[in-house]
Short mmCIF file of C-alpha atoms and ligand atoms in Angstrom, two decimals:
data_model
loop_
_atom_site.label_atom_id
_atom_site.label_comp_id
_atom_site.label_asym_id
_atom_site.label_seq_id
_atom_site.Cartn_x
_atom_site.Cartn_y
_atom_site.Cartn_z
CA MET A 16 48.96 134.10 125.99
CA PHE A 17 49.80 130.74 125.04
CA LYS A 18 47.71 128.39 123.44
CA LYS A 19 50.14 124.94 124.56
CA ILE A 20 53.21 124.76 126.74
CA LEU A 21 55.44 121.55 127.07
CA ILE A 22 56.46 120.88 130.99
CA ALA A 23 60.25 119.62 130.42
CA ASN A 24 60.49 118.52 133.71
CA ARG A 25 58.62 115.98 137.04
CA GLY A 26 57.61 115.49 139.92
CA GLU A 27 55.43 118.05 142.17
CA ILE A 28 56.89 121.02 140.01
CA ALA A 29 55.86 119.43 136.94
CA VAL A 30 51.75 119.23 138.38
CA ARG A 31 52.25 122.85 140.09
CA ILE A 32 52.87 124.19 136.62
CA VAL A 33 50.01 122.31 134.92
CA ARG A 34 47.99 124.20 137.68
CA ALA A 35 49.22 127.20 136.65
CA CYS A 36 48.76 126.55 132.88
CA HIS A 37 44.81 125.63 133.86
CA ASP A 38 44.31 128.39 135.68
CA LEU A 39 45.39 130.46 132.51
CA GLY A 40 43.35 128.77 130.14
CA ILE A 41 46.91 127.01 128.67
CA GLN A 42 46.93 123.20 128.06
CA ALA A 43 49.62 121.73 129.44
CA VAL A 44 51.93 118.72 127.76
CA VAL A 45 53.91 116.55 129.87
CA ALA A 46 57.16 115.33 128.80
CA TYR A 47 57.53 112.00 130.80
CA SER A 48 60.26 109.32 131.08
CA GLU A 49 59.31 105.42 131.26
CA ALA A 50 60.16 105.74 134.96
CA ASP A 51 57.21 108.45 135.13
CA ARG A 52 54.39 106.76 132.79
CA PHE A 53 52.82 106.40 136.21
CA SER A 54 53.04 110.60 137.77
CA LEU A 55 50.17 112.26 138.55
CA ALA A 56 51.69 115.15 136.08
CA VAL A 57 50.88 112.83 133.33
CA ARG A 58 47.40 112.15 134.80
CA LEU A 59 46.61 115.96 134.97
CA ALA A 60 48.48 117.15 131.79
CA ASP A 61 46.15 117.23 128.25
CA GLU A 62 48.63 114.95 126.89
CA ALA A 63 51.65 113.35 127.19
CA VAL A 64 54.65 112.22 125.27
CA CYS A 65 57.71 109.87 126.37
CA ILE A 66 61.19 110.92 125.93
CA GLY A 67 63.02 107.84 126.99
CA PRO A 68 64.22 105.72 129.32
CA ALA A 69 64.21 106.79 133.03
CA ALA A 70 67.50 107.88 133.24
CA SER A 71 67.28 112.04 133.15
CA SER A 72 71.15 112.08 130.56
CA ARG A 73 68.69 109.82 128.29
CA SER A 74 65.22 111.71 128.95
CA TYR A 75 64.89 114.97 131.17
CA LEU A 76 68.60 116.15 130.64
CA HIS A 77 68.48 114.98 126.75
CA PRO A 78 66.95 118.43 124.31
CA PRO A 79 66.50 117.02 121.05
CA ALA A 80 63.96 114.47 123.02
CA LEU A 81 62.62 117.95 124.77
CA ILE A 82 62.37 119.64 121.77
CA SER A 83 60.89 116.83 119.49
CA ALA A 84 58.01 116.41 122.02
CA ALA A 85 57.68 120.11 122.29
CA LEU A 86 57.67 120.47 118.29
CA ILE A 87 55.54 117.47 117.26
CA THR A 88 52.53 118.62 120.23
CA GLY A 89 52.47 122.35 119.12
CA CYS A 90 53.63 123.80 121.75
CA GLU A 91 54.82 127.71 121.62
CA ALA A 92 56.94 127.36 124.83
CA VAL A 93 58.45 125.20 127.08
CA HIS A 94 58.55 125.33 131.15
CA PRO A 95 61.79 123.67 132.46
CA GLY A 96 60.67 123.57 136.14
CA TYR A 97 64.02 123.75 138.55
CA GLY A 98 66.99 120.88 138.29
CA PHE A 99 67.43 119.11 135.24
CA LEU A 100 67.79 121.87 132.10
CA SER A 101 66.47 125.21 133.87
CA GLU A 102 69.32 126.12 134.26
CA ASN A 103 71.08 125.47 130.94
CA ALA A 104 71.80 128.31 128.71
CA TYR A 105 72.43 126.36 126.40
CA PHE A 106 69.11 124.55 126.14
CA ALA A 107 67.77 128.22 125.92
CA GLU A 108 69.23 128.87 123.06
CA ILE A 109 68.25 125.45 121.13
CA CYS A 110 64.54 126.40 122.03
CA ALA A 111 64.69 129.91 120.26
CA ALA A 112 66.39 128.18 117.34
CA CYS A 113 63.63 125.88 117.40
CA ARG A 114 61.37 129.35 117.66
CA LEU A 115 60.17 128.24 121.07
CA VAL A 116 59.79 130.40 123.72
CA PHE A 117 61.94 128.89 127.10
CA ILE A 118 60.03 130.13 130.22
CA GLY A 119 62.76 131.49 132.14
CA PRO A 120 65.59 134.49 131.42
CA GLY A 121 67.94 134.55 128.68
CA ALA A 122 70.79 132.49 127.66
CA GLU A 123 72.90 134.92 128.69
CA ALA A 124 71.73 135.70 131.95
CA ILE A 125 71.82 131.52 132.66
CA ARG A 126 75.45 131.45 131.34
CA LEU A 127 76.47 134.80 133.76
CA MET A 128 74.54 133.56 136.93
CA GLY A 129 75.52 129.65 135.95
CA ASP A 130 79.16 130.42 136.80
CA LYS A 131 79.39 131.10 140.68
CA ALA A 132 83.15 132.87 140.55
CA VAL A 133 81.95 135.11 137.06
CA GLY A 134 78.56 136.09 139.07
CA ARG A 135 79.86 136.91 141.89
CA GLU A 136 82.28 139.40 139.79
CA THR A 137 79.57 140.59 138.06
CA MET A 138 77.14 141.42 141.33
CA ARG A 139 80.26 142.88 143.09
CA ALA A 140 80.24 145.26 139.55
CA ALA A 141 76.71 146.36 140.28
CA GLY A 142 77.78 147.58 143.84
CA VAL A 143 76.03 144.09 145.13
CA PRO A 144 78.26 143.53 148.59
CA THR A 145 79.55 139.80 148.00
CA VAL A 146 81.31 137.06 150.25
CA PRO A 147 85.07 138.12 150.62
CA GLY A 148 86.97 135.46 148.09
CA SER A 149 88.80 134.89 145.07
CA ASP A 150 89.08 136.96 142.24
CA GLY A 151 87.70 134.23 139.75
CA GLU A 152 88.72 131.00 140.00
CA LEU A 153 91.75 129.94 141.45
CA SER A 154 94.42 128.65 139.02
CA GLY A 155 96.12 125.89 141.80
CA VAL A 156 96.79 125.06 144.99
CA GLU A 157 99.73 128.05 145.18
CA GLN A 158 97.11 130.58 144.79
CA ALA A 159 94.70 128.89 147.12
CA VAL A 160 97.05 129.15 150.02
CA GLU A 161 97.85 133.10 148.75
CA VAL A 162 94.18 134.24 148.83
CA ALA A 163 93.45 132.48 151.87
CA ARG A 164 96.04 134.25 153.37
CA ASP A 165 94.12 137.41 151.86
CA ILE A 166 90.89 136.41 152.99
CA GLY A 167 91.36 134.44 156.39
CA TYR A 168 90.29 131.28 157.72
CA PRO A 169 88.21 129.47 157.98
CA ILE A 170 87.90 129.24 154.10
CA LEU A 171 85.12 128.05 151.60
CA LEU A 172 86.00 125.97 148.62
CA LYS A 173 83.21 125.89 146.20
CA PRO A 174 82.72 124.28 142.82
CA SER A 175 81.93 126.89 140.04
CA ALA A 176 79.64 124.80 138.49
CA GLY A 177 78.03 123.59 141.54
CA GLY A 178 74.61 123.04 142.62
CA GLY A 179 72.55 121.81 145.28
CA GLY A 180 75.19 122.60 148.10
CA ARG A 181 77.76 119.61 146.79
CA GLY A 182 81.09 119.64 146.53
CA MET A 183 82.31 122.81 149.17
CA ARG A 184 84.46 121.89 151.33
CA VAL A 185 85.45 123.99 154.36
CA CYS A 186 89.05 124.75 155.84
CA GLU A 187 90.30 126.03 158.99
CA HIS A 188 93.93 126.48 158.30
CA GLU A 189 96.39 125.94 155.81
CA ALA A 190 97.17 122.47 156.17
CA ASP A 191 93.30 121.57 155.70
CA LEU A 192 93.52 123.45 152.77
CA LEU A 193 96.97 122.09 151.70
CA ARG A 194 95.18 118.41 152.04
CA SER A 195 91.75 119.50 150.30
CA PHE A 196 92.78 121.29 147.69
CA ALA A 197 93.41 118.59 144.62
CA THR A 198 90.14 116.26 146.24
CA ALA A 199 87.80 119.18 145.66
CA ARG A 200 88.64 119.54 142.35
CA ALA A 201 88.07 116.03 141.16
CA GLU A 202 84.99 115.60 143.44
CA ALA A 203 83.87 118.94 141.31
CA GLU A 204 85.25 117.61 138.28
CA ALA A 205 83.16 113.87 139.13
CA ALA A 206 80.25 115.50 139.92
CA PHE A 207 79.87 118.53 137.66
CA GLY A 208 82.03 118.13 134.54
CA ASN A 209 83.91 121.39 135.65
CA GLY A 210 86.95 120.98 138.31
CA GLU A 211 87.07 124.85 138.90
CA LEU A 212 87.42 126.06 142.43
CA LEU A 213 86.27 129.40 143.84
CA MET A 214 87.31 130.48 147.26
CA GLU A 215 85.11 132.16 149.43
CA ARG A 216 85.67 132.86 153.37
CA TYR A 217 83.42 130.82 155.28
CA LEU A 218 81.02 132.49 157.05
CA ARG A 219 79.95 131.40 160.53
CA ASP A 220 76.98 132.19 162.45
CA VAL A 221 75.10 133.29 159.45
CA ARG A 222 71.65 132.70 158.18
CA HIS A 223 70.67 131.89 154.12
CA VAL A 224 67.86 135.39 153.00
CA GLU A 225 66.80 134.92 149.40
CA ILE A 226 65.00 137.68 147.81
CA GLN A 227 62.19 136.69 144.93
CA VAL A 228 62.27 138.61 142.25
CA LEU A 229 60.33 139.56 138.98
CA ALA A 230 61.14 140.98 135.60
CA ASP A 231 59.47 141.87 132.97
CA GLN A 232 60.85 142.42 128.59
CA TYR A 233 60.57 146.16 129.27
CA GLY A 234 62.77 146.85 131.72
CA HIS A 235 60.32 147.15 135.19
CA ALA A 236 61.46 144.16 137.84
CA ILE A 237 60.22 144.31 141.29
CA HIS A 238 61.06 141.86 144.40
CA LEU A 239 58.44 140.25 146.91
CA GLY A 240 59.98 139.94 150.11
CA GLU A 241 62.43 137.18 151.61
CA ARG A 242 62.60 133.69 152.02
CA ASP A 243 64.63 132.69 154.76
CA CYS A 244 66.52 129.43 155.07
CA SER A 245 68.44 128.62 157.23
CA ALA A 246 67.60 125.12 158.11
CA GLN A 247 69.47 123.13 156.18
CA ARG A 248 70.93 119.57 155.93
CA ARG A 249 74.00 119.19 154.25
CA HIS A 250 73.93 122.75 152.71
CA GLN A 251 69.93 121.79 151.08
CA LYS A 252 67.49 123.38 152.67
CA ILE A 253 64.89 121.52 154.21
CA ILE A 254 62.71 124.28 155.69
CA GLU A 255 61.82 127.62 154.62
CA GLU A 256 59.63 130.87 155.80
CA SER A 257 58.99 134.26 154.84
CA PRO A 258 59.21 136.77 156.46
CA SER A 259 62.49 136.19 158.02
CA PRO A 260 62.55 136.04 162.11
CA ILE A 261 65.43 138.47 161.92
CA MET A 262 63.79 140.82 159.56
CA THR A 263 63.65 144.04 159.58
CA GLU A 264 61.85 146.90 157.19
CA ALA A 265 64.83 148.59 156.93
CA LEU A 266 66.66 145.62 156.10
CA ARG A 267 64.09 144.51 153.51
CA GLN A 268 64.64 147.92 151.90
CA ARG A 269 68.58 147.72 151.59
CA MET A 270 68.23 143.14 150.43
CA GLY A 271 65.88 144.06 148.36
CA ALA A 272 67.06 147.54 146.93
CA ALA A 273 70.67 144.95 146.54
CA ALA A 274 68.64 142.51 144.58
CA LEU A 275 67.30 145.00 142.07
CA ALA A 276 70.43 146.55 141.57
CA GLY A 277 72.08 142.78 140.15
CA VAL A 278 68.59 141.85 138.26
CA ASN A 279 68.85 145.67 136.59
CA ALA A 280 72.72 144.93 135.77
CA ILE A 281 72.22 141.73 134.07
CA GLY A 282 68.85 142.73 132.50
CA TYR A 283 67.40 139.71 133.85
CA VAL A 284 64.10 138.43 133.06
CA ASN A 285 61.54 136.81 134.25
CA ALA A 286 61.15 134.90 138.40
CA GLY A 287 64.41 134.64 139.60
CA THR A 288 66.25 134.59 143.11
CA MET A 289 69.34 136.45 144.79
CA GLU A 290 70.86 134.23 147.22
CA PHE A 291 72.37 135.80 150.91
CA LEU A 292 74.15 135.20 153.81
CA VAL A 293 72.84 137.76 156.52
CA ASP A 294 74.99 138.10 159.71
CA ARG A 295 74.01 139.09 162.94
CA ASP A 296 75.08 142.36 162.71
CA GLY A 297 72.39 142.70 159.28
CA ALA A 298 75.58 143.03 156.95
CA PHE A 299 74.31 140.77 154.07
CA TYR A 300 75.96 139.30 151.47
CA PHE A 301 75.39 137.58 147.96
CA ILE A 302 76.88 133.65 147.73
CA GLU A 303 74.67 132.72 144.26
CA MET A 304 71.82 134.39 141.85
CA ASN A 305 69.10 131.50 140.74
CA THR A 306 67.57 132.00 137.36
CA ARG A 307 64.51 129.45 137.78
CA ILE A 308 61.55 128.82 140.00
CA GLN A 309 63.18 127.79 143.44
CA VAL A 310 61.42 125.01 145.66
CA GLU A 311 60.52 127.13 148.39
CA HIS A 312 58.15 129.43 145.53
CA PRO A 313 55.15 128.68 147.47
CA VAL A 314 55.82 130.74 150.54
CA THR A 315 56.45 133.97 149.09
CA GLU A 316 53.18 132.72 147.59
CA LEU A 317 51.16 132.65 150.37
CA VAL A 318 52.44 136.16 152.26
CA THR A 319 52.04 138.12 148.86
CA GLY A 320 49.50 136.54 147.44
CA VAL A 321 50.86 136.54 143.90
CA ASP A 322 51.06 133.84 141.68
CA LEU A 323 54.56 133.20 140.67
CA VAL A 324 54.48 130.26 138.07
CA LYS A 325 51.36 132.38 136.35
CA TRP A 326 53.44 135.23 136.36
CA GLN A 327 56.25 133.53 134.61
CA LEU A 328 54.56 132.38 131.88
CA ARG A 329 53.03 135.89 131.48
CA ILE A 330 56.01 137.10 130.75
CA ALA A 331 57.43 134.46 128.89
CA ALA A 332 54.47 135.68 126.95
CA GLY A 333 55.65 139.17 126.41
CA GLU A 334 52.89 141.00 129.05
CA PRO A 335 53.97 143.53 131.07
CA LEU A 336 54.18 143.17 135.05
CA THR A 337 51.18 144.99 135.97
CA LEU A 338 52.53 145.00 139.90
CA GLN A 339 54.32 147.84 141.28
CA GLN A 340 56.84 147.94 143.59
CA HIS A 341 54.29 149.03 146.58
CA ASP A 342 51.30 146.29 145.53
CA ILE A 343 53.82 143.84 147.35
CA VAL A 344 52.90 143.63 151.66
CA LEU A 345 53.56 140.48 153.39
CA ARG A 346 50.85 139.60 154.73
CA GLY A 347 51.22 137.05 157.54
CA HIS A 348 53.44 134.18 158.04
CA ALA A 349 54.54 131.15 155.70
CA ILE A 350 56.49 128.00 156.42
CA GLU A 351 56.77 125.07 154.16
CA CYS A 352 58.65 121.82 155.09
CA ARG A 353 60.20 119.20 152.71
CA VAL A 354 58.96 115.59 152.74
CA ASN A 355 61.82 113.73 151.81
CA ALA A 356 61.14 109.68 151.07
CA GLU A 357 63.94 109.34 153.54
CA ASP A 358 64.46 107.52 156.86
CA PRO A 359 65.91 110.17 159.41
CA GLU A 360 66.40 107.11 161.46
CA THR A 361 69.08 105.92 158.93
CA ASP A 362 71.02 108.97 158.35
CA PHE A 363 68.44 109.91 156.02
CA MET A 364 68.96 107.13 153.38
CA PRO A 365 66.52 107.16 150.88
CA SER A 366 63.48 104.99 151.05
CA ALA A 367 62.17 103.29 148.61
CA GLY A 368 58.60 101.43 147.77
CA GLU A 369 55.15 101.62 147.14
CA ILE A 370 53.27 103.94 149.14
CA HIS A 371 50.07 101.76 150.32
CA HIS A 372 48.41 105.44 151.37
CA TYR A 373 48.82 109.11 151.21
CA LEU A 374 46.06 111.45 152.84
CA PRO A 375 47.25 114.82 152.67
CA PRO A 376 46.66 117.64 155.61
CA GLY A 377 43.71 120.23 154.88
CA GLY A 378 41.64 122.64 157.17
CA PRO A 379 42.46 126.31 157.46
CA GLY A 380 46.38 127.62 156.57
CA ILE A 381 47.33 124.46 154.60
CA ARG A 382 48.90 124.30 151.40
CA VAL A 383 49.96 121.11 149.76
CA ASP A 384 52.26 120.59 146.60
CA SER A 385 52.91 116.62 146.07
CA HIS A 386 52.74 114.36 143.44
CA VAL A 387 52.16 111.50 145.30
CA TYR A 388 48.59 109.57 145.89
CA SER A 389 47.48 105.89 147.31
CA GLU A 390 49.51 102.98 145.29
CA TYR A 391 51.75 104.92 144.03
CA THR A 392 55.42 103.96 143.49
CA PRO A 393 58.03 107.05 143.76
CA PRO A 394 60.75 106.33 140.75
CA GLY A 395 64.12 105.91 143.21
CA ASN A 396 65.95 107.25 139.89
CA TYR A 397 65.08 111.06 140.74
CA ASP A 398 65.05 112.86 143.87
CA SER A 399 63.54 112.04 147.33
CA LEU A 400 60.89 115.32 147.53
CA LEU A 401 57.05 113.40 147.60
CA ALA A 402 55.05 116.40 149.21
CA LYS A 403 56.02 120.28 150.02
CA VAL A 404 53.84 120.88 153.04
CA ILE A 405 53.21 124.56 153.44
CA ALA A 406 51.29 126.56 156.02
CA TRP A 407 50.44 130.14 156.48
CA GLY A 408 49.21 132.03 160.04
CA GLY A 409 48.50 135.24 161.46
CA ASP A 410 51.80 135.85 162.60
CA ARG A 411 54.94 132.78 162.81
CA HIS A 412 53.72 131.30 165.73
CA GLU A 413 50.23 130.47 164.24
CA ALA A 414 52.35 129.37 161.11
CA LEU A 415 54.34 126.62 162.75
CA ASP A 416 51.38 125.82 165.26
CA ARG A 417 49.48 125.18 161.92
CA MET A 418 52.23 123.37 160.10
CA ARG A 419 52.53 120.79 163.50
CA ARG A 420 49.42 119.34 163.25
CA ALA A 421 49.47 119.15 159.20
CA LEU A 422 52.50 117.19 159.76
CA ARG A 423 50.78 115.53 162.35
CA GLU A 424 47.43 114.92 159.86
CA THR A 425 49.68 113.48 157.11
CA VAL A 426 49.42 109.81 156.22
CA ILE A 427 52.02 108.53 154.27
CA THR A 428 52.40 104.48 154.46
CA GLY A 429 54.60 102.14 152.85
CA ILE A 430 57.78 104.04 153.23
CA LYS A 431 59.50 106.65 155.67
CA THR A 432 59.95 110.21 155.30
CA THR A 433 61.05 113.15 156.86
CA ILE A 434 58.32 114.13 158.89
CA PRO A 435 59.46 112.76 162.60
CA PHE A 436 62.48 114.98 161.61
CA HIS A 437 60.69 118.26 160.84
CA LEU A 438 58.48 117.68 164.30
CA GLU A 439 61.65 117.41 165.73
CA ILE A 440 62.26 120.77 164.68
CA LEU A 441 59.15 122.33 165.15
CA ARG A 442 59.31 121.32 168.83
CA ASP A 443 63.15 122.47 169.31
CA ALA A 444 63.31 125.82 171.64
CA PRO A 445 65.96 127.55 168.97
CA PHE A 446 63.56 126.88 165.62
CA ARG A 447 60.63 127.97 167.36
CA ASP A 448 62.53 131.11 169.03
CA GLY A 449 63.78 132.08 164.98
CA ALA A 450 67.45 131.89 166.43
CA ILE A 451 69.14 129.57 164.58
CA SER A 452 72.19 129.89 161.55
CA THR A 453 72.76 127.46 158.78
CA ARG A 454 74.50 125.42 161.33
CA TYR A 455 71.33 124.33 163.15
CA VAL A 456 70.10 121.69 161.39
CA ALA A 457 73.99 120.07 161.87
CA GLU A 458 73.87 120.27 164.99
CA LEU A 459 70.36 119.60 166.08
CA VAL A 460 71.09 116.45 164.25
CA HIS A 461 74.17 115.79 166.98
CA ARG A 462 71.95 116.61 169.61
CA LEU A 463 69.48 113.27 168.79
CA LYS A 464 72.57 111.29 168.49
CA GLN A 465 73.51 112.10 171.59
CA ALA A 466 70.10 112.15 173.57
CA ARG A 467 69.59 108.49 172.28
CA LEU A 468 73.23 107.82 173.54
CA ASP A 469 72.69 108.40 176.61
P1 LIG B 17 74.68 125.74 145.80
O1 LIG B 17 74.73 126.17 144.57
O2 LIG B 17 75.51 124.09 145.55
O3 LIG B 17 73.17 125.41 146.66
P2 LIG B 17 75.62 127.86 147.35
O4 LIG B 17 76.56 129.02 147.09
O5 LIG B 17 73.81 128.54 147.28
O6 LIG B 17 75.45 127.09 146.95
O7 LIG B 17 75.37 127.72 148.43
C1 LIG B 17 74.96 126.46 149.35
C2 LIG B 17 74.72 127.13 151.22
O8 LIG B 17 75.64 126.49 151.44
C3 LIG B 17 74.07 128.46 151.42
O9 LIG B 17 72.84 128.29 151.45
C4 LIG B 17 75.19 128.17 153.21
O10 LIG B 17 74.57 127.33 153.99
C5 LIG B 17 76.05 127.43 152.59
N1 LIG B 17 77.08 128.58 152.01
C6 LIG B 17 77.27 129.22 150.49
N2 LIG B 17 78.11 129.62 151.26
C7 LIG B 17 79.10 130.32 151.90
C8 LIG B 17 80.25 130.96 152.58
N3 LIG B 17 80.72 131.40 152.28
N4 LIG B 17 79.89 130.55 154.55
C9 LIG B 17 79.46 130.36 154.74
N5 LIG B 17 78.16 129.56 154.34
C10 LIG B 17 78.24 129.11 153.32
#
C-alpha cells in the first residue's frame, strides 16, 4: 500500500479522501489554492502544499503545479477526486511519466469514455444498449437534419466533450433544430473548448439509473448495484438514492451484466460508473461512463457496506479486488441530498458569505460529508456544494423520514442553502411515492412558482 499520496482536489471530496487515507494508515498531502488556505481538508491533512492562485486554471487544473507538489512531498500517487483533472487523460499520462500512480483508470479508458460519441460507439460495439442517435459527431447542420429524420423527434443535441449537464438542447421539430444547431455548437466550443455535437433521441419519461463498478488490475470486476439520480435540476443531480424505487432483481441483473460487459470491453480498472436512462417498460440505454469517483458514491457505500474510496486506493496500489459479486448484497435504503449554497427563493442564485454557525445533523442512520465549519467563508471560485447529507433506513420510508429529520436539525446560518427545497421535495407525493422522471424537479419548481402566484 502507498505510504503517502497527494489529493489534487478540494471541498468535501478532498476531506473524504483524507479520511480514506487515514483509515488505511496513508499520509495525505492536500494540494490547495490560495482561496482554500483555510479549508477543512488542509486542516485535516498531514501536509498541505499551496499550488497557486484561486483561479482553477492556475491551480487545480494546472498539472505542473500538482505534479511538483506531489514530487516535493515524496508522494507515490495522486487522487484526482471528481471534476477538475479527474477525467483528463493527459494528466493521467503525466502522472505516469513522473512515476506517480494516478488513482483511477488508465489514460486510454479515460480518453475513450471522455468523448461521448466514442464512448457510445464503444459501448454499442460491446453489446450495451445505447440511446438511438448519430454515429459519432455531426459534421454539420445538414447531417443533423438527416439523422433527426431518421431517429425521430424530439432529439437532444449534446456536446461531445460535455459534463455537468451543460450545453444540452432539446429540439422538438426540424425548425427548432435549424435554429439551434449553430448556437449549440458555439456554446459547446465556449464551454468545453470543443464544439463537436452528437445527437440522441430525447427520451421523455425516463429515470436516470447508474451502476457502480469496481475493477482491479487483474481482470476481476464486480458491480455494486444502482443509484437512482432522477431528481435533477437542469440535468444536474440534486438527490440520489439506492436502490432505485423502480428496480427489480431481474432488471438489476440485466443492467449489472451490461455494465460489466462495458467495463470488460475496455479493460477498465478502478471505480467507475455506467450511466443509463430507464423507461417505463424497464428498457435501459447507456448514456455515458464516468471514469472516477462520483459525488453520490456514499449511498452505495451505505447500502453495500463497501468503502469505495478505500478500494480505489487499494486497486491503484495493485491489490486484487477480494470482493466477489455474491458478496454484494444491498441492505436497506440510502438517500443523499446535496446541500448547496444557493437560494431556492431566487431561482437558485449562488449565496456567498461567511457561515456564522454550522451544526450538522446526527443520530441513527445519518452521515454527513462536508467541508464547512462555523465562521468559514466558502470561496466563491468553485462549486456551491456545502454538504452531502446521507440517510440510511431499513426501507425507503425510514430513510426518507430520517432525511427529513436530519435536514430539519441542520443549522447553517449566514448564507442561504437548498435545504428548504429538499424539504419540499421530501414532502411531495410523487417523490415520496418514487414515481418521478428526470423532468420531475423542473415540474415541481413550476408548481411551486404557480402556488406562490395564486
Ligand atoms: P453530462 O455529462 O453533462 O452530465 P449526461 O449525458 O450524463 O450529461 O446527461 C445528463 C442528464 O441529461 C441525464 O441524467 C438525463 O437526465 C439527461 N439526458 C441525457 N441524455 C438524454 C437523452 N437522450 N434523453 C433524455 N434525457 C437525457
